[in-house]
Tab-separated table of C-alpha atoms in Angstrom:
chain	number	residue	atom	x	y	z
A	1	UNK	CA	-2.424	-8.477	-7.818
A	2	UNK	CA	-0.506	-10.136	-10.160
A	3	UNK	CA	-2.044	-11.334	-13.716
A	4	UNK	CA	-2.604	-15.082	-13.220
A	5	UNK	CA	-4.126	-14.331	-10.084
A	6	UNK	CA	-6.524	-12.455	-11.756
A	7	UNK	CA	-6.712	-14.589	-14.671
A	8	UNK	CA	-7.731	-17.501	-12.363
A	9	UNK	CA	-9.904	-15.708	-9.902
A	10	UNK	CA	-12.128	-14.528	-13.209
A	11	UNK	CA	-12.124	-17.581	-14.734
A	12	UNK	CA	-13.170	-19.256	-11.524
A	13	UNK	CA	-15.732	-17.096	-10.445
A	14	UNK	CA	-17.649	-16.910	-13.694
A	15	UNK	CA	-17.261	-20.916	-14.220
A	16	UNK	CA	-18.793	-20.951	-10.541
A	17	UNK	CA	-21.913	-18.759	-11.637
A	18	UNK	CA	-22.395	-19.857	-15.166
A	19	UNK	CA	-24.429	-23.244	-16.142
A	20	UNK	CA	-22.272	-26.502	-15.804
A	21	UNK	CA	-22.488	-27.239	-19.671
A	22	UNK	CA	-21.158	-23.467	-20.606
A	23	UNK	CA	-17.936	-24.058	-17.908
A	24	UNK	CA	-15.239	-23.946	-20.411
A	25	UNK	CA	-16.480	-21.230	-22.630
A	26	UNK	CA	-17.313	-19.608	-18.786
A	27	UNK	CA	-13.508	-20.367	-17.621
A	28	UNK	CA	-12.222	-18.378	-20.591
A	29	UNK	CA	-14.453	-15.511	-20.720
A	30	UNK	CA	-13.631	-15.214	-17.075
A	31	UNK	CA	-10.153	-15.291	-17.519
A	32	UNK	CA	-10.349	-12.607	-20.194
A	33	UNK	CA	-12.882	-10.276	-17.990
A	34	UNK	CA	-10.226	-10.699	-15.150
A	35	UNK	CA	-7.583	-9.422	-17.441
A	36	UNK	CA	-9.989	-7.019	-18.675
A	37	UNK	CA	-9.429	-3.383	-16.042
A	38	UNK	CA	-5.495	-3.883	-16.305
A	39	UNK	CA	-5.187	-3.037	-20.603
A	40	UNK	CA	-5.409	0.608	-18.683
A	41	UNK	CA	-2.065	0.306	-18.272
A	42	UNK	CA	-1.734	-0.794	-22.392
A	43	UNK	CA	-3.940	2.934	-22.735
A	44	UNK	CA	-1.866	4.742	-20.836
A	45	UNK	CA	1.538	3.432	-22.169
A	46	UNK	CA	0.072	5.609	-25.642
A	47	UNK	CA	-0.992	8.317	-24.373
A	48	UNK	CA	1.631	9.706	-21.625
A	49	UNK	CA	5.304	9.492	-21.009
A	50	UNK	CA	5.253	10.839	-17.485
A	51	UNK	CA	5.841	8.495	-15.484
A	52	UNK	CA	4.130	9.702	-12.764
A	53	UNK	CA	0.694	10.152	-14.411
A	54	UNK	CA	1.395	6.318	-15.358
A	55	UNK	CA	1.617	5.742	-11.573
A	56	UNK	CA	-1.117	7.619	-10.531
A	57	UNK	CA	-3.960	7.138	-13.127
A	58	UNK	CA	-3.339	3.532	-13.443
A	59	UNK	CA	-6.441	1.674	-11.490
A	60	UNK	CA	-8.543	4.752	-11.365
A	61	UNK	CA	-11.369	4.200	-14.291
A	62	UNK	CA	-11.161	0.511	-15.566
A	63	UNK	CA	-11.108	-0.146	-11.533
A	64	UNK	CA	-13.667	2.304	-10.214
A	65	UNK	CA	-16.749	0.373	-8.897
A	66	UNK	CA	-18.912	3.031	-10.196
A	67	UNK	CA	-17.638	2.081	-14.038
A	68	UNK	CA	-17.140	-1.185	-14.143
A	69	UNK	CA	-21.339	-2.366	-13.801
A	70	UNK	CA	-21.886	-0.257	-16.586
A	71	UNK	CA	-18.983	-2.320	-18.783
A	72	UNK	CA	-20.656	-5.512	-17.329
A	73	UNK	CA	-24.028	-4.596	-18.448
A	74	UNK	CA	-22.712	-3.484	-21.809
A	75	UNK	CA	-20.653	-6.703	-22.718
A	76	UNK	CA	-23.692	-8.867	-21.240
A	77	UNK	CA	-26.504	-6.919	-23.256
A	78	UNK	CA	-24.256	-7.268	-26.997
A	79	UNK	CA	-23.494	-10.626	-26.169
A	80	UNK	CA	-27.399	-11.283	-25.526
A	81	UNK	CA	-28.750	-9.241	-27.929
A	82	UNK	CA	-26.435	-10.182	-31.159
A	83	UNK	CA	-24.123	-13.181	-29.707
A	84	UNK	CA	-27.023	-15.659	-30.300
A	85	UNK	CA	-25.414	-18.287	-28.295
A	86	UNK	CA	-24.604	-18.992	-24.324
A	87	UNK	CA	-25.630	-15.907	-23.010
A	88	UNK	CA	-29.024	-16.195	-24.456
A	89	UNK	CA	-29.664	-19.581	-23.279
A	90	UNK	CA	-28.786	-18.478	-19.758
A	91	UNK	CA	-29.032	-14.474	-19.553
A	92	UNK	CA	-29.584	-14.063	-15.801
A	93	UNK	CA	-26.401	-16.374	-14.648
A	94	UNK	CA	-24.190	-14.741	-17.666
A	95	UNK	CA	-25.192	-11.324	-16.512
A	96	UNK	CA	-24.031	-12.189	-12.857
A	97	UNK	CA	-20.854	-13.996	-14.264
A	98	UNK	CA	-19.767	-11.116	-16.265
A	99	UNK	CA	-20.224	-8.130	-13.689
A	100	UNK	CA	-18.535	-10.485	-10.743
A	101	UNK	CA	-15.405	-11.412	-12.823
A	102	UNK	CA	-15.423	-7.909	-13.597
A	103	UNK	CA	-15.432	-6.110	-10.483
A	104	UNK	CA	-13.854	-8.811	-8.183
A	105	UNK	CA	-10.631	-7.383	-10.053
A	106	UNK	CA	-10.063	-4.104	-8.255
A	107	UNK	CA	-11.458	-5.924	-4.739
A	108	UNK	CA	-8.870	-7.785	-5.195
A	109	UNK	CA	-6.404	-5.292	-5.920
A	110	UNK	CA	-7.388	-2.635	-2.920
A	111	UNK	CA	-5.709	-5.960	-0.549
A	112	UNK	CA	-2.231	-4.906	-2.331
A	113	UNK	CA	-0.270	-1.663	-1.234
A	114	UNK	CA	0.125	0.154	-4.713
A	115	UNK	CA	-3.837	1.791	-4.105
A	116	UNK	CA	-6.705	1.110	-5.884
A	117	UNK	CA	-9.118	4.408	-7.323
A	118	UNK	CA	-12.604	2.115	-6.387
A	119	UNK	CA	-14.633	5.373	-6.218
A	120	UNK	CA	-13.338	7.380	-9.716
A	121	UNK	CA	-14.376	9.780	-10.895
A	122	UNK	CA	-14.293	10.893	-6.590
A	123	UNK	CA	-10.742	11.254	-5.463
A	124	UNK	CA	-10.320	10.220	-2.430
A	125	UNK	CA	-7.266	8.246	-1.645
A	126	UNK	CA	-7.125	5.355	-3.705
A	127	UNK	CA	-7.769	2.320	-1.297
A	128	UNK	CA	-4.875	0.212	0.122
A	129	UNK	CA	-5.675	-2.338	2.673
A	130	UNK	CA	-2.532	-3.517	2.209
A	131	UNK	CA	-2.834	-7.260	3.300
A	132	UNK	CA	-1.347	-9.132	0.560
A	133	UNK	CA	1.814	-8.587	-1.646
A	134	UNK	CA	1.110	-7.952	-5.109
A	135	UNK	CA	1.804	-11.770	-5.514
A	136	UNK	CA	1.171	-14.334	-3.263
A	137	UNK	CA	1.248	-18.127	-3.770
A	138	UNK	CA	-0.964	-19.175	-1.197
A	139	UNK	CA	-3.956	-17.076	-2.489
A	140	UNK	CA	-3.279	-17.934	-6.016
A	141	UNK	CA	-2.876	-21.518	-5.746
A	142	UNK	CA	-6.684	-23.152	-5.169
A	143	UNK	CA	-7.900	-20.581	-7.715
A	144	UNK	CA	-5.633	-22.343	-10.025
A	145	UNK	CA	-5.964	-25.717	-8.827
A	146	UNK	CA	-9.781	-24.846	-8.823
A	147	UNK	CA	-9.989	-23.842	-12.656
A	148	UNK	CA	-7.753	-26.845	-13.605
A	149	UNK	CA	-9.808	-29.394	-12.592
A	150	UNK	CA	-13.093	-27.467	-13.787
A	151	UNK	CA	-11.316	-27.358	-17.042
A	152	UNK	CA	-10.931	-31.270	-17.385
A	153	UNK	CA	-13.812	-32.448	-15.705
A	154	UNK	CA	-16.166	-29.886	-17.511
A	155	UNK	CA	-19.996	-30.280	-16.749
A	156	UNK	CA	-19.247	-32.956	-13.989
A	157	UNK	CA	-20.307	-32.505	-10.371
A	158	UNK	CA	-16.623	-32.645	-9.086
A	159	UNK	CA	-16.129	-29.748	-11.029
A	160	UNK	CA	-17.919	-26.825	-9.557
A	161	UNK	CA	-17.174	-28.547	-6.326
A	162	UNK	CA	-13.526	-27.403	-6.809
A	163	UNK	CA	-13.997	-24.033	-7.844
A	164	UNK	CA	-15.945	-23.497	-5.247
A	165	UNK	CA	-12.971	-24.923	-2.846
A	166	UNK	CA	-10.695	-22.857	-4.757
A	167	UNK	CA	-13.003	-19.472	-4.127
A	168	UNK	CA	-13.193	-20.454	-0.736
A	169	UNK	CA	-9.989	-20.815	0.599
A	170	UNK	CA	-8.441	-17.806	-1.187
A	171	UNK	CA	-11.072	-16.062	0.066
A	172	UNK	CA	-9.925	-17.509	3.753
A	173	UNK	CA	-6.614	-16.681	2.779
A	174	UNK	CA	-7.561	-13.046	2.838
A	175	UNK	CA	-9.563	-13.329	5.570
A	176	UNK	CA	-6.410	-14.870	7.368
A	177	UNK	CA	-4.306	-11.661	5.835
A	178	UNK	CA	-6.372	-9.089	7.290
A	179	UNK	CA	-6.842	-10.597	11.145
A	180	UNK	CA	-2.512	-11.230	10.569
A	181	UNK	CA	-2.442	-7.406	10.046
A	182	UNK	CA	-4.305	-6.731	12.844
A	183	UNK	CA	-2.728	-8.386	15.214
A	184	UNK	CA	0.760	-6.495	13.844
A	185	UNK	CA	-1.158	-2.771	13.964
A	186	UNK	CA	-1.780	-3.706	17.462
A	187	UNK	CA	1.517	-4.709	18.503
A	188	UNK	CA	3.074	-1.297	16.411
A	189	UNK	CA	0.241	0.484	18.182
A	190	UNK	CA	2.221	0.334	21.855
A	191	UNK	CA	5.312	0.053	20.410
A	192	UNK	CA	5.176	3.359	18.381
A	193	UNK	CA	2.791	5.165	21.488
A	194	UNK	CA	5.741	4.068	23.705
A	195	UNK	CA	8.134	5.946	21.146
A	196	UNK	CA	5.897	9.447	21.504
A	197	UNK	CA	4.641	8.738	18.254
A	198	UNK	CA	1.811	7.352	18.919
A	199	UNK	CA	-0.488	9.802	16.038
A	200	UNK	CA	2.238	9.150	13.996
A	201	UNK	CA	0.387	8.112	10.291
A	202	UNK	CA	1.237	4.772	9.649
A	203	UNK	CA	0.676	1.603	7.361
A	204	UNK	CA	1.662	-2.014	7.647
A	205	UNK	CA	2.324	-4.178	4.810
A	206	UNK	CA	3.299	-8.021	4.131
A	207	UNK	CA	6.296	-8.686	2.866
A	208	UNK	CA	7.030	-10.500	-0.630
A	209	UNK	CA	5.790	-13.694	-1.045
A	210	UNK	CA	4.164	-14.467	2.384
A	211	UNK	CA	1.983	-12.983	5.532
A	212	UNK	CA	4.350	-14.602	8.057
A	213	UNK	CA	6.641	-11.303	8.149
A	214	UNK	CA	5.066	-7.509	8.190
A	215	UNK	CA	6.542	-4.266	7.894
A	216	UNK	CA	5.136	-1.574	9.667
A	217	UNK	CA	6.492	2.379	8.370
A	218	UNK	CA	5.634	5.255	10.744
A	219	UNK	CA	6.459	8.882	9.642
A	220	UNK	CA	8.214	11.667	11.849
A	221	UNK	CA	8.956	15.183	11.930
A	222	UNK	CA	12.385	14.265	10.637
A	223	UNK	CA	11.824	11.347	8.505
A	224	UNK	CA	10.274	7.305	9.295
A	225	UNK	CA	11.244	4.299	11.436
A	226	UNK	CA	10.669	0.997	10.184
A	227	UNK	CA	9.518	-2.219	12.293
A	228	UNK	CA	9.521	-5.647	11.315
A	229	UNK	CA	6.666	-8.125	13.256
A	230	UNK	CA	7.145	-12.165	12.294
A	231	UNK	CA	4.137	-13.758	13.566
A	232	UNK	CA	6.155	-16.999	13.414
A	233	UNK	CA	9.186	-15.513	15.989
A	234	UNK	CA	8.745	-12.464	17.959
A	235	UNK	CA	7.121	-12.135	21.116
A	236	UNK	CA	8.237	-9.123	22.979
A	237	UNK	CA	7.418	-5.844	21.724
A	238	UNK	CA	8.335	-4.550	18.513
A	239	UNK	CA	11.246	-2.152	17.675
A	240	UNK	CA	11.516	0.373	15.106
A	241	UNK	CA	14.473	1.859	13.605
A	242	UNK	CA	14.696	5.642	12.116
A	243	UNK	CA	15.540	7.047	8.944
A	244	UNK	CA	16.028	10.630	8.106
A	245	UNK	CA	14.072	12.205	5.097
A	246	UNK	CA	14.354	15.798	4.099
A	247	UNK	CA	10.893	17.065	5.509
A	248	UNK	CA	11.770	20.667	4.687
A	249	UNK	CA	12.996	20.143	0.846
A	250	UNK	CA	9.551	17.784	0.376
A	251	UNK	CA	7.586	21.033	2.411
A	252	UNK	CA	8.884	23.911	0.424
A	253	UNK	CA	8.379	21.560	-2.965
A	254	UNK	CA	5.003	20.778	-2.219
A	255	UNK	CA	3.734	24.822	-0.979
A	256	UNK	CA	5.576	25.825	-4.499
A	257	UNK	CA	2.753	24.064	-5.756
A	258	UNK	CA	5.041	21.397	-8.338
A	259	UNK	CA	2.352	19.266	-9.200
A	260	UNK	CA	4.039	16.149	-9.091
A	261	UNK	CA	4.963	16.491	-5.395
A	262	UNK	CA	0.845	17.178	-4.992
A	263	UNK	CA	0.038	14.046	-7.302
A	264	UNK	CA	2.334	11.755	-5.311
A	265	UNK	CA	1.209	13.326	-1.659
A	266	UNK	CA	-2.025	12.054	-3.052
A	267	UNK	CA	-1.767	8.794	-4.213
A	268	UNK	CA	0.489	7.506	-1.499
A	269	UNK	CA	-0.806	9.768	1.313
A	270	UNK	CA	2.564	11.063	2.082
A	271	UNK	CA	4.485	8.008	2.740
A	272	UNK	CA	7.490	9.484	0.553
A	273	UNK	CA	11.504	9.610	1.344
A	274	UNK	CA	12.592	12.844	-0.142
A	275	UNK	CA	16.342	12.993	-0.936
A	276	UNK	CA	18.245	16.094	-2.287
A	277	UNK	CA	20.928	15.140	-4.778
A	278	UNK	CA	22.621	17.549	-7.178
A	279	UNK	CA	19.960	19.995	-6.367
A	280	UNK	CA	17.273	17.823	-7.479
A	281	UNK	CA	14.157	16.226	-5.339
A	282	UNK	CA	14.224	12.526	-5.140
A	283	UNK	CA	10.739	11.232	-3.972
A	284	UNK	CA	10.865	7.325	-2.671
A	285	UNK	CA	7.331	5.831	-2.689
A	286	UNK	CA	7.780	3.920	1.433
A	287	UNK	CA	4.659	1.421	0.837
A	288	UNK	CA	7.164	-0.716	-2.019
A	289	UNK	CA	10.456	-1.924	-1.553
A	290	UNK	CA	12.477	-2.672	1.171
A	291	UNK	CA	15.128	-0.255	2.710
A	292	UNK	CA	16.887	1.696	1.103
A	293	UNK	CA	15.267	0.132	-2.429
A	294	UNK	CA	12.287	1.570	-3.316
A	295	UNK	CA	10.789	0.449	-6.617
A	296	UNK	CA	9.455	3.424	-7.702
A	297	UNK	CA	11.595	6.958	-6.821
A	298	UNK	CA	10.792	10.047	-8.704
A	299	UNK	CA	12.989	13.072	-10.041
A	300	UNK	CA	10.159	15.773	-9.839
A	301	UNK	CA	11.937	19.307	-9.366
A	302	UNK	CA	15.085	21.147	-9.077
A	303	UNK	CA	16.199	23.715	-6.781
A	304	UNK	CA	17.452	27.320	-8.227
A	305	UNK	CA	18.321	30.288	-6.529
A	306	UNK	CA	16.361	28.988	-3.321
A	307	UNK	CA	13.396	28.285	-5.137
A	308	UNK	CA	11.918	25.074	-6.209
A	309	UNK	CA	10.569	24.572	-9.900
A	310	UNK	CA	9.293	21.422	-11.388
A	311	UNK	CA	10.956	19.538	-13.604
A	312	UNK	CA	9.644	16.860	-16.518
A	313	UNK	CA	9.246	13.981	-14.254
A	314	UNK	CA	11.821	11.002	-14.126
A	315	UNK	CA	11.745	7.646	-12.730
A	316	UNK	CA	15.030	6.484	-11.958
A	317	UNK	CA	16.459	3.131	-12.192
A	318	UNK	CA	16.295	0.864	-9.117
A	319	UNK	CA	18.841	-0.151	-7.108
A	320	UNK	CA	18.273	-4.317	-8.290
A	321	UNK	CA	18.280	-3.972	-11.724
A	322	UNK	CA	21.071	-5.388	-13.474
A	323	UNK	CA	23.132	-8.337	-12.676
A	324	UNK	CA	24.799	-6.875	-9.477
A	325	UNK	CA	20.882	-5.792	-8.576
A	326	UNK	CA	19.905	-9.524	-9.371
A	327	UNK	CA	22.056	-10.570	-6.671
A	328	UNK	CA	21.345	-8.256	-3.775
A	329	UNK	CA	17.515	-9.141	-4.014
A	330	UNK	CA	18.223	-13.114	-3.920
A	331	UNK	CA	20.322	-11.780	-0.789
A	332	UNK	CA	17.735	-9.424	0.464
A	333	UNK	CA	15.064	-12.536	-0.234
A	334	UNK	CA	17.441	-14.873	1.876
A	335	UNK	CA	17.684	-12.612	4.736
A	336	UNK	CA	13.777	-12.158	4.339
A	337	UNK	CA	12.897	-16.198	5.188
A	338	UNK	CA	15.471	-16.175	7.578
A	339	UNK	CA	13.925	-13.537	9.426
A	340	UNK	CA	10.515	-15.125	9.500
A	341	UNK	CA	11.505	-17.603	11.569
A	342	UNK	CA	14.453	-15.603	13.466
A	343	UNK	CA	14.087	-12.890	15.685
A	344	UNK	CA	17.390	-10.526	15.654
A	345	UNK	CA	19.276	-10.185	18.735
A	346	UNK	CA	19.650	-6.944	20.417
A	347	UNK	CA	17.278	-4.834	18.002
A	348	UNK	CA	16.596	-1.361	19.922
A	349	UNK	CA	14.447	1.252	18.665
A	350	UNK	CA	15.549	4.543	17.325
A	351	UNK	CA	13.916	7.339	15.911
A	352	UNK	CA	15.978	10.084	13.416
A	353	UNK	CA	16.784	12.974	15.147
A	354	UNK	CA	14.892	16.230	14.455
A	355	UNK	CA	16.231	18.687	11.770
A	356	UNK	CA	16.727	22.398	12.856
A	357	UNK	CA	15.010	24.641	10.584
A	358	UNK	CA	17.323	26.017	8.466
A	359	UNK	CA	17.006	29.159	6.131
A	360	UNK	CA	16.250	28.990	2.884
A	361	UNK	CA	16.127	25.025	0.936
A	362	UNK	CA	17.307	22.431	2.453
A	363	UNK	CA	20.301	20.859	0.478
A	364	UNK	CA	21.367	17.785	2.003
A	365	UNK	CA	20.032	13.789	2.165
């Protein structure tokens, strides 16, 4: 999530825990303990200019739930043992304030799309419940509301009364996210089963800003179809629509053993556009962006002599940067509230047609 929503959901949580007269100095620790597994990304900035280790690697240690205790216990035991102050006046609630402000960080983050390492040093995929967009007002607003009026009314009763408000209604707010999501998965379900794709591997995401409208992204043999499910307009069945991917350029790429392509199959499970321009692999991360803008597409090898080799990986530029970009998302954004409480007329669903194997690399888009 986003860094005030962290900010406020450590802050609250160890104001919450700690004693009523220690709430301010509790409020800010929190704040900075929420802030605390992200500086991976300050690490990483220094130590690697590939931008797809700076993908991959960021939330895998500083937001492994097998790591993070061990920080808590450390902070908590030098702030006891040579801090001489709150913590030692109240060791057992500043112990539980530390390690929950802590590790409610990368719980919070798994509810996002991007994926979240919870079990590092084990790789399995990195967790994406993908319920929530990476920032989402009506999760972060009683946290805030919550720590505001803890900050002013300090030790009084009123005080943990809102933060414990604030805690509860974002946490309802998730709550609310994940039974949303279900009820989309189980309208995709038939639609996509009705399509003959019903193993198809699949994810469903909210879009920006809300969990009124989801996006649902199925793959195919030939590429994806995207559905859109407003839980504010539609009532009929869902409908998909295809895009084309090249499957065999992404295939060949990833048996020639171009450890990007491996990395990336990884970390997103597969949910990748691959594009072939100039002879190069293009690799479009599905779960983030909205079509055809992806926010984070990957140069990671180059064809030659019908062979793939990798390449120093690039990130290229998206599509909304700049001035001209600035524009298309407020349009993009515009045509995103209109659709929450529109259903499009005439939407049929359509699935990319299959590509014939063809010798040798696959060249085109």
């Amino acid at each position: 999530m986003d860094s005030l929503s962290q900010i406020v959901l450590g802050g609250a949580v160890a104001a919450a825990i700690a004693p009523a007269g220690h709430r301010r100095a509790a409020l800010l620790a929190g704040a900075a303990l929420g802030t605390l597994p992200d500086l991976d990304a300050l690490v990483l900035a220094f130590t690697t200019a590939d931008p797809v280790a700076l993908m991959t690697e960021h939330r895998s240690v500083s937001h492994s739930l097998l790591v993070l205790p061990w920080v808590a216990a450390l902070i908590w035991w030098l702030f006891k043992r040579f801090g001489h102050g709150r913590v030692a006046q109240a060791p057992a609630r500043w112990f539980w304030a530390i390690l929950l402000a802590l590790v409610t960080h990368p719980v919070l983050d798994a509810f996002t799309v991007y994926g979240t390492q919870l079990w590092w040093p084990f790789t399995p995929a990195p967790t994406m419940w993908s319920s929530v967009f990476i920032i989402d007002p009506l999760y972060t607003v009683w946290l805030l509301i919550g720590c505001a009026v803890a900050w002013f009314a300090r030790a009084r009763p009123v005080a943990q009364k809102a933060l414990v408000a604030g805690l509860v209604l974002s946490c309802g707010y998730l709550g609310w996210s994940l039974l949303a999501k279900h009820s989309v998965e189980r309208q995709a379900d038939r639609a996509l089963a009705a399509m003959g794709l019903g193993d198809a591997p699949r994810f469903s995401v909210a879009t920006p800003f809300n969990t009124l409208l989801w996006q649902v992204v199925a793959m195919t043999p030939s590429g994806y179809v995207i559905g859109e499910r407003s839980l504010v307009a539609d009532n009929g069945p869902m409908h998909f629509q295809g895009y084309p991917s090249n499957v065999q350029a992404l295939r060949q790429a990833e048996a020639a053993g171009i450890p990007a392509v491996q990395r990336l199959q990884w970390f997103n499970r597969g949910f990748m556009r691959a594009q072939v321009v100039d002879g190069q692999l293009q690799l479009s991360d599905l779960r983030m962006g909205l079509e055809p803008d992806y926010t984070f597409t990957f140069a990671v090898a180059r064809v030659q002599h019908g062979q793939w080799s990798a390449i120093t990986p690039e990130q290229l530029r998206p599509a909304y940067e700049g001035e001209q970009g600035r524009a298309r998302v407020k349009q993009r954004f515009a045509q995103m509230w209109a659709r929450i409480w529109q259903t499009p007329a005439g939407t049929t669903a359509t699935v990319p047609p299959a590509r014939a194997p063809a010798a040798g690399v696959a060249a085109g888009q």
